[in-house]
Short mmCIF file of C-alpha atoms in Angstrom, two decimals:
data_model
loop_
_atom_site.label_atom_id
_atom_site.label_comp_id
_atom_site.label_asym_id
_atom_site.label_seq_id
_atom_site.Cartn_x
_atom_site.Cartn_y
_atom_site.Cartn_z
CA UNK E 1 16.96 -9.45 8.12
CA UNK E 2 15.38 -12.30 10.12
CA UNK E 3 16.79 -10.69 13.24
CA UNK E 4 15.35 -7.30 12.29
CA UNK E 5 11.98 -8.93 11.64
CA UNK E 6 11.90 -10.65 15.04
CA UNK E 7 12.85 -7.37 16.79
CA UNK E 8 10.09 -5.67 14.79
CA UNK E 9 7.53 -8.33 15.80
CA UNK E 10 8.53 -7.93 19.46
CA UNK E 11 7.68 -4.23 19.21
CA UNK E 12 4.23 -5.23 17.90
CA UNK E 13 3.64 -7.24 21.09
CA UNK E 14 4.64 -4.26 23.26
CA UNK E 15 2.39 -1.83 21.33
CA UNK E 16 -0.52 -4.27 21.40
CA UNK E 17 -0.20 -4.75 25.15
CA UNK E 18 -0.15 -0.97 25.69
CA UNK E 19 -3.27 -0.52 23.55
CA UNK E 20 -5.08 -3.30 25.43
CA UNK E 21 -4.36 -1.44 28.68
CA UNK E 22 -5.00 2.10 27.37
CA UNK E 23 -6.10 4.09 30.44
CA UNK E 24 -8.50 6.21 28.34
CA UNK E 25 -10.94 3.26 28.29
CA UNK E 26 -12.30 0.99 31.01
CA UNK E 27 -11.56 -2.46 29.63
CA UNK E 28 -13.64 -5.58 30.27
CA UNK E 29 -12.31 -9.06 29.62
CA UNK E 30 -14.61 -9.41 26.57
CA UNK E 31 -13.53 -6.14 24.97
CA UNK E 32 -9.86 -6.84 25.58
CA UNK E 33 -10.15 -10.32 24.04
CA UNK E 34 -12.00 -8.94 21.02
CA UNK E 35 -9.39 -6.27 20.24
CA UNK E 36 -6.55 -8.72 20.93
CA UNK E 37 -7.93 -11.21 18.39
CA UNK E 38 -8.85 -8.47 15.90
CA UNK E 39 -5.31 -7.02 15.98
CA UNK E 40 -3.59 -10.40 15.59
CA UNK E 41 -5.88 -11.27 12.68
CA UNK E 42 -5.43 -8.01 10.76
CA UNK E 43 -2.20 -6.20 11.62
CA UNK E 44 0.88 -8.48 11.54
CA UNK E 45 -0.18 -10.91 8.79
CA UNK E 46 1.30 -9.28 5.67
CA UNK E 47 4.83 -9.04 4.31
CA UNK E 48 5.49 -6.05 6.64
CA UNK E 49 7.53 -4.32 3.90
CA UNK E 50 6.18 -0.85 4.66
CA UNK E 51 6.90 -1.09 8.37
CA UNK E 52 10.35 -2.63 8.04
CA UNK E 53 11.35 0.00 5.48
CA UNK E 54 11.08 2.75 8.14
CA UNK E 55 13.91 1.04 10.07
CA UNK E 56 15.92 0.38 6.88
CA UNK E 57 15.52 3.98 5.74
CA UNK E 58 16.42 5.46 9.13
CA UNK E 59 19.51 3.26 9.31
CA UNK E 60 20.64 4.45 5.86
CA UNK E 61 20.00 8.10 6.80
CA UNK E 62 22.28 7.63 9.84
CA UNK E 63 25.05 6.62 7.39
CA UNK E 64 26.43 3.60 9.17
CA UNK E 65 26.09 4.87 12.77
CA UNK E 66 24.81 2.04 14.96
CA UNK E 67 21.26 2.62 16.17
CA UNK E 68 20.62 2.46 19.90
CA UNK E 69 17.72 0.44 21.34
CA UNK E 70 15.51 3.53 21.68
CA UNK E 71 16.00 4.46 18.03
CA UNK E 72 15.24 0.91 16.89
CA UNK E 73 12.10 0.87 19.05
CA UNK E 74 10.90 4.26 17.78
CA UNK E 75 11.56 3.46 14.11
CA UNK E 76 9.73 0.15 14.65
CA UNK E 77 6.80 1.90 16.34
CA UNK E 78 6.45 4.24 13.33
CA UNK E 79 6.70 1.23 11.03
CA UNK E 80 3.86 -0.42 12.95
CA UNK E 81 1.76 2.75 12.67
CA UNK E 82 1.98 2.31 8.88
CA UNK E 83 1.01 -1.37 9.21
CA UNK E 84 -1.96 -0.31 11.40
CA UNK E 85 -2.96 2.21 8.73
CA UNK E 86 -2.73 -0.51 6.09
CA UNK E 87 -4.83 -2.89 8.24
CA UNK E 88 -7.50 -0.19 8.66
CA UNK E 89 -7.70 0.40 4.90
CA UNK E 90 -7.79 -3.32 4.08
CA UNK E 91 -10.50 -4.22 6.61
CA UNK E 92 -12.76 -1.53 5.15
CA UNK E 93 -11.71 -2.11 1.51
CA UNK E 94 -12.65 -5.77 1.77
CA UNK E 95 -16.17 -4.83 2.92
CA UNK E 96 -16.53 -2.29 0.08
CA UNK E 97 -15.25 -4.75 -2.53
CA UNK E 98 -17.27 -7.65 -1.13
CA UNK E 99 -13.98 -9.64 -1.10
CA UNK E 100 -13.70 -13.20 0.19
CA UNK E 101 -10.07 -13.74 1.13
CA UNK E 102 -7.13 -11.61 2.19
CA UNK E 103 -3.59 -12.91 2.84
CA UNK E 104 -4.77 -16.49 2.37
CA UNK E 105 -7.54 -16.39 5.01
CA UNK E 106 -11.17 -15.15 5.05
CA UNK E 107 -11.54 -11.36 5.17
CA UNK E 108 -12.14 -10.19 8.75
CA UNK E 109 -15.78 -9.23 8.10
CA UNK E 110 -16.42 -12.76 6.78
CA UNK E 111 -15.24 -14.38 10.03
CA UNK E 112 -18.25 -15.85 11.93
CA UNK E 113 -19.73 -13.40 14.46
CA UNK E 114 -17.67 -10.48 13.08
CA UNK E 115 -19.72 -9.28 10.10
CA UNK E 116 -20.32 -5.52 10.13
CA UNK E 117 -18.61 -5.11 13.51
CA UNK E 118 -15.55 -5.03 11.20
CA UNK E 119 -16.53 -1.48 10.18
CA UNK E 120 -16.09 -0.30 13.76
CA UNK E 121 -12.91 -2.38 14.08
CA UNK E 122 -11.57 -0.39 11.12
CA UNK E 123 -12.34 2.83 12.98
CA UNK E 124 -10.57 1.43 16.07
CA UNK E 125 -7.49 0.47 14.04
CA UNK E 126 -7.31 4.01 12.67
CA UNK E 127 -7.60 5.44 16.19
CA UNK E 128 -4.81 3.27 17.53
CA UNK E 129 -2.31 5.24 15.44
CA UNK E 130 -2.56 8.54 17.37
CA UNK E 131 -2.59 6.53 20.64
CA UNK E 132 0.77 4.97 19.70
CA UNK E 133 2.19 8.29 18.51
CA UNK E 134 1.06 10.07 21.68
CA UNK E 135 2.62 7.47 23.98
CA UNK E 136 5.98 7.25 22.24
CA UNK E 137 6.55 10.57 20.46
CA UNK E 138 4.73 13.25 22.46
CA UNK E 139 7.91 14.87 23.74
CA UNK E 140 9.69 14.88 20.37
CA UNK E 141 10.21 18.10 18.41
CA UNK E 142 8.67 16.44 15.33
CA UNK E 143 5.52 15.12 17.10
CA UNK E 144 3.11 17.56 15.43
CA UNK E 145 4.71 16.91 12.01
CA UNK E 146 4.17 13.16 12.52
CA UNK E 147 0.48 13.62 13.32
CA UNK E 148 0.13 15.94 10.36
CA UNK E 149 1.91 13.48 8.05
CA UNK E 150 -0.31 10.52 9.00
CA UNK E 151 -3.46 12.65 8.70
CA UNK E 152 -2.51 13.97 5.28
CA UNK E 153 -1.48 10.60 3.86
CA UNK E 154 -4.67 9.00 5.19
CA UNK E 155 -6.73 11.69 3.47
CA UNK E 156 -4.83 11.21 0.19
CA UNK E 157 -5.33 7.43 0.34
CA UNK E 158 -9.06 7.69 1.10
CA UNK E 159 -9.47 10.19 -1.77
CA UNK E 160 -7.61 7.78 -4.09
CA UNK E 161 -9.91 4.96 -3.01
CA UNK E 162 -12.87 7.22 -3.76
CA UNK E 163 -11.75 7.88 -7.36
CA UNK E 164 -11.18 4.14 -7.78
CA UNK E 165 -14.65 3.29 -6.45
CA UNK E 166 -16.59 5.90 -8.39
CA UNK E 167 -14.71 5.02 -11.58
CA UNK E 168 -15.69 1.35 -11.37
CA UNK E 169 -19.30 2.08 -10.33
CA UNK E 170 -21.29 -1.02 -11.24
CA UNK E 171 -23.78 0.54 -13.67
CA UNK E 172 -21.35 2.75 -15.51
CA UNK E 173 -19.25 0.18 -17.27
CA UNK E 174 -17.80 2.66 -19.68
CA UNK E 175 -14.27 1.75 -20.75
CA UNK E 176 -13.71 5.04 -22.55
CA UNK E 177 -13.18 6.70 -19.12
CA UNK E 178 -10.07 4.61 -18.55
CA UNK E 179 -6.99 6.67 -19.45
CA UNK E 180 -3.37 6.71 -18.34
CA UNK E 181 -3.88 9.98 -16.50
CA UNK E 182 -6.84 8.58 -14.52
CA UNK E 183 -4.89 5.40 -13.75
CA UNK E 184 -1.99 7.52 -12.56
CA UNK E 185 -4.17 9.64 -10.27
CA UNK E 186 -5.77 6.61 -8.65
CA UNK E 187 -2.40 4.93 -8.09
CA UNK E 188 -0.66 8.05 -6.83
CA UNK E 189 -3.26 8.71 -4.16
CA UNK E 190 -4.48 5.21 -3.34
CA UNK E 191 -1.09 3.49 -3.10
CA UNK E 192 2.03 5.56 -3.63
CA UNK E 193 1.74 8.04 -0.75
CA UNK E 194 1.15 5.55 2.04
CA UNK E 195 3.26 2.67 0.68
CA UNK E 196 6.31 4.56 -0.58
CA UNK E 197 6.42 8.13 0.69
CA UNK E 198 5.12 7.57 4.24
CA UNK E 199 7.87 5.15 5.45
CA UNK E 200 10.65 7.43 4.17
CA UNK E 201 8.94 10.57 5.52
CA UNK E 202 8.79 8.93 8.98
CA UNK E 203 12.51 8.14 8.81
CA UNK E 204 13.33 11.69 7.66
CA UNK E 205 11.38 13.20 10.58
CA UNK E 206 13.17 10.92 13.05
CA UNK E 207 16.48 12.02 11.54
CA UNK E 208 15.57 15.66 12.28
CA UNK E 209 14.79 16.64 8.69
CA UNK E 210 12.13 19.12 7.57
CA UNK E 211 9.82 17.46 5.04
CA UNK E 212 9.32 20.76 3.20
CA UNK E 213 12.96 20.44 2.09
CA UNK E 214 12.33 17.02 0.56
CA UNK E 215 9.62 17.56 -2.03
CA UNK E 216 11.95 16.01 -4.64
CA UNK E 217 12.16 12.83 -2.53
CA UNK E 218 8.35 12.71 -2.33
CA UNK E 219 8.10 13.06 -6.12
CA UNK E 220 10.60 10.25 -6.76
CA UNK E 221 8.82 7.95 -4.29
CA UNK E 222 5.43 8.68 -5.88
CA UNK E 223 6.95 7.77 -9.27
CA UNK E 224 8.28 4.58 -7.71
CA UNK E 225 4.85 3.80 -6.26
CA UNK E 226 3.31 4.26 -9.69
CA UNK E 227 5.86 1.89 -11.22
CA UNK E 228 5.13 -0.62 -8.43
CA UNK E 229 1.38 -0.53 -9.13
CA UNK E 230 1.91 -0.95 -12.88
CA UNK E 231 3.92 -4.09 -12.03
CA UNK E 232 1.04 -5.21 -9.82
CA UNK E 233 -1.48 -4.67 -12.62
CA UNK E 234 0.77 -6.58 -15.01
CA UNK E 235 1.31 -9.48 -12.58
CA UNK E 236 -2.45 -9.68 -11.92
CA UNK E 237 -2.89 -10.60 -15.56
CA UNK E 238 0.41 -12.25 -16.59
CA UNK E 239 1.96 -13.37 -13.27
CA UNK E 240 2.05 -16.95 -12.06
CA UNK E 241 -0.72 -17.40 -9.43
CA UNK E 242 1.54 -19.83 -7.54
CA UNK E 243 4.24 -17.15 -7.27
CA UNK E 244 2.06 -14.11 -6.55
CA UNK E 245 -0.14 -16.05 -4.10
CA UNK E 246 -3.48 -15.01 -5.58
CA UNK E 247 -5.54 -15.41 -8.72
CA UNK E 248 -5.86 -12.09 -10.52
CA UNK E 249 -9.38 -10.78 -11.13
CA UNK E 250 -8.78 -7.29 -12.55
CA UNK E 251 -10.43 -8.22 -15.87
CA UNK E 252 -13.58 -9.63 -14.20
CA UNK E 253 -13.71 -6.69 -11.75
CA UNK E 254 -13.59 -4.03 -14.48
CA UNK E 255 -10.51 -2.53 -12.83
CA UNK E 256 -8.84 0.58 -14.24
CA UNK E 257 -5.68 -1.45 -14.71
CA UNK E 258 -2.57 -0.23 -16.56
CA UNK E 259 -2.94 -3.29 -18.82
CA UNK E 260 -6.42 -2.36 -20.09
CA UNK E 261 -5.49 1.31 -20.41
CA UNK E 262 -2.51 0.34 -22.61
CA UNK E 263 -4.71 -2.05 -24.60
CA UNK E 264 -7.22 0.76 -25.27
CA UNK E 265 -4.35 2.97 -26.47
CA UNK E 266 -2.98 0.36 -28.85
CA UNK E 267 -6.00 -1.43 -30.29
CA UNK E 268 -7.86 -0.74 -33.53
CA UNK E 269 -11.63 -0.20 -33.68
CA UNK E 270 -12.39 -3.90 -34.15
CA UNK E 271 -10.26 -4.89 -31.14
CA UNK E 272 -11.74 -2.04 -29.09
CA UNK E 273 -15.21 -3.49 -29.74
CA UNK E 274 -14.04 -6.93 -28.53
CA UNK E 275 -12.61 -5.32 -25.38
CA UNK E 276 -15.82 -3.38 -24.67
CA UNK E 277 -17.90 -6.53 -25.08
CA UNK E 278 -15.77 -8.79 -22.87
CA UNK E 279 -14.04 -6.67 -20.21
CA UNK E 280 -15.64 -6.70 -16.75
CA UNK E 281 -17.57 -9.95 -17.28
CA UNK E 282 -17.22 -12.75 -14.69
CA UNK E 283 -17.44 -15.58 -17.24
CA UNK E 284 -14.03 -17.30 -17.82
CA UNK E 285 -14.78 -17.38 -21.57
CA UNK E 286 -14.93 -13.55 -21.66
CA UNK E 287 -11.73 -13.31 -19.60
CA UNK E 288 -9.98 -15.69 -22.03
CA UNK E 289 -11.00 -13.47 -25.00
CA UNK E 290 -9.55 -10.40 -23.26
CA UNK E 291 -6.30 -12.25 -22.50
CA UNK E 292 -6.01 -13.41 -26.12
CA UNK E 293 -6.43 -9.79 -27.24
CA UNK E 294 -3.71 -8.73 -24.75
CA UNK E 295 -1.37 -11.28 -26.33
CA UNK E 296 -2.19 -10.07 -29.86
CA UNK E 297 -1.23 -6.56 -28.74
CA UNK E 298 2.02 -7.91 -27.24
CA UNK E 299 1.35 -6.26 -23.88
CA UNK E 300 4.10 -8.33 -22.25
CA UNK E 301 6.59 -6.63 -24.56
CA UNK E 302 5.00 -3.22 -23.96
CA UNK E 303 5.35 -3.78 -20.20
CA UNK E 304 9.02 -4.81 -20.49
CA UNK E 305 9.71 -1.61 -22.37
CA UNK E 306 7.80 0.42 -19.74
CA UNK E 307 9.75 -1.31 -16.97
CA UNK E 308 13.20 -0.55 -18.38
CA UNK E 309 12.33 3.07 -19.29
CA UNK E 310 10.85 3.70 -15.81
CA UNK E 311 13.85 2.14 -14.11
CA UNK E 312 16.31 4.29 -16.06
CA UNK E 313 14.31 7.46 -15.33
CA UNK E 314 14.15 6.65 -11.62
CA UNK E 315 17.89 5.95 -11.42
CA UNK E 316 18.62 9.27 -13.16
CA UNK E 317 16.36 11.19 -10.74
CA UNK E 318 17.86 9.44 -7.71
CA UNK E 319 21.45 10.09 -8.80
CA UNK E 320 20.67 13.78 -9.21
CA UNK E 321 19.92 14.00 -5.45
CA UNK E 322 22.63 15.90 -3.54
CA UNK E 323 22.62 13.64 -0.46
CA UNK E 324 24.31 10.23 -0.68
CA UNK E 325 22.32 8.97 2.32
CA UNK E 326 19.00 9.90 0.67
CA UNK E 327 20.21 8.31 -2.58
CA UNK E 328 20.94 5.11 -0.64
CA UNK E 329 17.40 5.08 0.80
CA UNK E 330 15.81 5.57 -2.62
CA UNK E 331 18.06 2.99 -4.29
CA UNK E 332 17.25 0.39 -1.63
CA UNK E 333 13.52 0.88 -2.34
CA UNK E 334 14.06 0.58 -6.07
CA UNK E 335 16.22 -2.56 -5.72
CA UNK E 336 13.42 -4.28 -3.77
CA UNK E 337 10.87 -3.81 -6.54
CA UNK E 338 12.80 -3.85 -9.84
CA UNK E 339 11.83 -6.87 -11.96
CA UNK E 340 9.92 -8.46 -9.08
CA UNK E 341 7.82 -11.53 -9.85
CA UNK E 342 5.44 -11.21 -6.90
#
């Protein structure tokens, strides 16, 4: 895996160099240095799971055939396009959420002299994707499908972000809006399509598959993405900050989290009143009251039950798939996230 990661990071350097010498723009030293620093700060800093999973998935679809250098480069380039997409969303999300840190460092817009230039940097990051695709995939029979796929998934993610933002609108702190079906819609659009479906869809296109024939795969991956986000919501509240690398703030931020949705389902009128009075308040005393209520409702146990039921359902769906190679791809995704602690 370390070897795969270093190969993957080498491809980043190649793509970055190409973008910094893109003939469609007349570069100055200042502009080149700005984009160089902006890319290094925002694109390669995460866990790179989404990008690396394009290579993993393509390898599994090829059922043990060794990949040649071109195939490894192309799968890596598509993986990096997903990481670029992620960077674009995060740079803009952090501005919208007024966040302070991301991946253990200040958000890009909070870096001295960056400020609102970060909004344009987000637009640039988004525009790098079709530049990469054009340079490396233009002659491929699936080129148009790739462009279409990235455009559609970007639209779905932005629409998911919109529902999330308008649901948590500052003035409208109305918990009664928070339901499982709303939570599911936000998660499906905001996270599942780009984090779970997109890497596999890229690998399927590279392998010569028609995505219209794989709607079942999309559905399973969206389910998996939902399960992943529920874990995230749970870890935000009950995870160990040392392990997950951040201090959860979903309660303070009035997030439509799976945990609060479940609490609303399970609590009596008295408990509901306590939740309404304390959820979404920045004071640690209010947060502590909410967490005590969560413990009274045994939400850890409720989550464990959800986790095992979801896992069994996913395994059943995956094993019903006619292709062993596709099953292997889906099982490798599931294995990475089942019972994760961070």
